[in-house]
Coordinates of C-alpha atoms in Angstrom, one line a residue:
M1 CA 60.4 -6.9 26.0
A2 CA 60.5 -8.6 29.1
D3 CA 62.2 -11.3 28.8
S4 CA 64.1 -13.4 25.7
R5 CA 65.5 -17.0 25.5
K6 CA 68.1 -16.1 23.7
K7 CA 69.8 -13.5 26.1
R8 CA 71.1 -15.2 29.9
G9 CA 72.7 -12.7 31.6
A10 CA 71.5 -11.1 34.3
A11 CA 69.3 -8.7 33.4
D12 CA 67.0 -11.4 32.2
R13 CA 67.0 -13.0 35.4
A14 CA 66.0 -10.2 36.6
L15 CA 62.6 -10.3 35.3
I16 CA 59.5 -11.9 35.1
A17 CA 57.8 -12.9 31.8
L18 CA 54.8 -14.0 32.2
S19 CA 54.3 -15.4 28.6
E20 CA 57.0 -18.0 29.9
S21 CA 54.7 -20.8 31.8
Y22 CA 57.7 -22.0 33.1
E23 CA 59.0 -18.8 34.2
V24 CA 55.7 -17.9 36.0
A25 CA 55.8 -21.8 37.7
Y26 CA 59.0 -20.9 38.8
W27 CA 58.4 -17.2 40.3
S28 CA 55.7 -18.8 41.9
K29 CA 57.6 -22.0 43.3
K30 CA 60.0 -18.9 44.6
F31 CA 58.0 -16.7 46.0
K32 CA 55.6 -19.2 47.5
V33 CA 52.5 -18.0 45.7
T34 CA 49.7 -19.1 43.0
P35 CA 50.7 -18.4 39.3
A36 CA 47.5 -15.8 40.0
K37 CA 49.3 -14.1 42.3
L38 CA 52.1 -14.1 41.2
K39 CA 50.5 -12.1 37.8
A40 CA 48.7 -9.6 39.9
A41 CA 51.6 -8.8 41.7
V42 CA 53.4 -8.5 38.4
K43 CA 50.6 -6.5 36.8
K44 CA 51.0 -3.9 40.0
V45 CA 54.6 -3.2 40.5
G46 CA 56.3 -4.6 37.2
H47 CA 58.7 -6.8 35.6
S48 CA 60.8 -6.6 38.2
A49 CA 62.3 -9.5 40.4
K50 CA 63.3 -7.2 43.0
K51 CA 59.7 -5.3 43.1
V52 CA 57.7 -8.5 42.7
E53 CA 59.8 -10.2 46.1
A54 CA 59.3 -6.6 47.8
H55 CA 56.1 -6.3 47.5
F56 CA 55.1 -9.9 48.6
K57 CA 57.1 -9.7 51.2
E58 CA 55.1 -6.5 52.2
Q59 CA 52.1 -8.4 51.6
R60 CA 53.1 -11.0 54.4
H61 CA 54.5 -8.6 57.1
K62 CA 50.9 -6.4 56.7
A63 CA 49.2 -9.7 57.1
A64 CA 51.2 -10.9 60.1
D65 CA 50.6 -7.2 61.1
R66 CA 46.9 -6.9 61.9
A67 CA 46.7 -8.2 65.8
R68 CA 49.8 -6.3 67.1
I69 CA 48.8 -2.6 67.8
A70 CA 51.3 -0.1 66.8
I71 CA 51.3 3.3 68.9
S72 CA 53.1 5.4 67.1
E73 CA 50.9 5.5 64.1
P74 CA 47.7 7.8 64.6
Y75 CA 45.4 6.2 62.3
E76 CA 45.9 2.9 64.3
V77 CA 45.4 4.9 68.4
R78 CA 42.1 6.4 66.5
Y79 CA 40.6 2.3 65.4
W80 CA 41.7 0.5 68.3
S81 CA 40.6 3.3 70.8
K82 CA 37.2 3.2 69.5
K83 CA 37.2 -0.7 68.8
F84 CA 37.5 -0.9 72.2
K85 CA 35.9 1.7 73.6
V86 CA 38.3 4.0 75.5
T87 CA 39.9 6.9 75.1
P88 CA 43.8 7.4 73.2
A89 CA 45.5 7.4 76.5
R90 CA 43.9 4.8 78.1
L91 CA 45.1 2.3 75.0
K92 CA 48.5 3.6 75.2
T93 CA 48.3 3.1 78.9
A94 CA 47.1 -0.8 78.5
V95 CA 49.7 -0.9 75.9
A96 CA 52.4 -0.3 78.1
A97 CA 51.3 -2.8 80.4
V98 CA 50.8 -5.8 78.7
G99 CA 52.1 -5.5 75.4
H100 CA 51.1 -5.1 71.5
S101 CA 49.5 -7.8 70.5
S102 CA 45.3 -6.9 70.4
K103 CA 44.3 -9.4 71.6
K104 CA 45.9 -9.3 75.5
V105 CA 44.4 -5.5 75.1
E106 CA 41.7 -6.5 74.9
A107 CA 42.2 -8.8 77.4
Y108 CA 43.7 -6.6 79.8
F109 CA 40.5 -3.7 79.8
A110 CA 38.2 -7.1 80.1
A111 CA 40.1 -7.9 83.7
K112 CA 39.6 -4.1 84.4
K113 CA 36.0 -3.9 83.6
K114 CA 35.1 -7.0 85.4
T115 CA 37.5 -5.2 88.6
A116 CA 35.2 -1.8 88.1
K117 CA 32.0 -4.0 88.1
K118 CA 33.3 -5.3 91.1
K119 CA 33.4 -2.7 93.1
K120 CA 30.7 -0.2 91.9
A121 CA 28.7 -3.6 93.3
A122 CA 30.4 -3.9 96.0
K123 CA 30.3 0.3 96.9
K124 CA 26.1 -0.3 96.9
T125 CA 26.2 -3.2 98.7
A126 CA 28.0 -0.7 101.2
K127 CA 26.1 2.1 100.7
K128 CA 22.2 -0.6 101.3
T129 CA 23.9 -1.8 104.5
D130 CA 25.0 2.2 105.7
K131 CA 21.1 3.2 105.3
R132 CA 20.5 0.2 107.7
R133 CA 22.3 1.1 109.6
K134 CA 21.2 4.3 110.2
S135 CA 17.3 2.7 110.1

């Protein structure tokens, strides 16, 4: 049994009883989630309040972490390198230059690309003027 109204000790406080509507309301409010999300979390990790709380903390962390580039994780380096169409070495250089924010890294690569285009265009015009001078 996950919960009993007659038992009021610490063991009972550490468990979430989904069969009791007042407990669902209490825990939903405490964790700032909907009752449906609470029920899904209990189904996934069990009735322990500590485990459910850890589950919600992890979910919040993952949501906040999506826009950051973790260079220490190889799968993240592969993902972001492919997304920005750069080598892992260039990605690591960009992160070192502007930080772990994916938006800042994207802006860094956009600025680099823009300056590279300008240099290329300047080189072309220089070649054209050289050809004219030789003629």
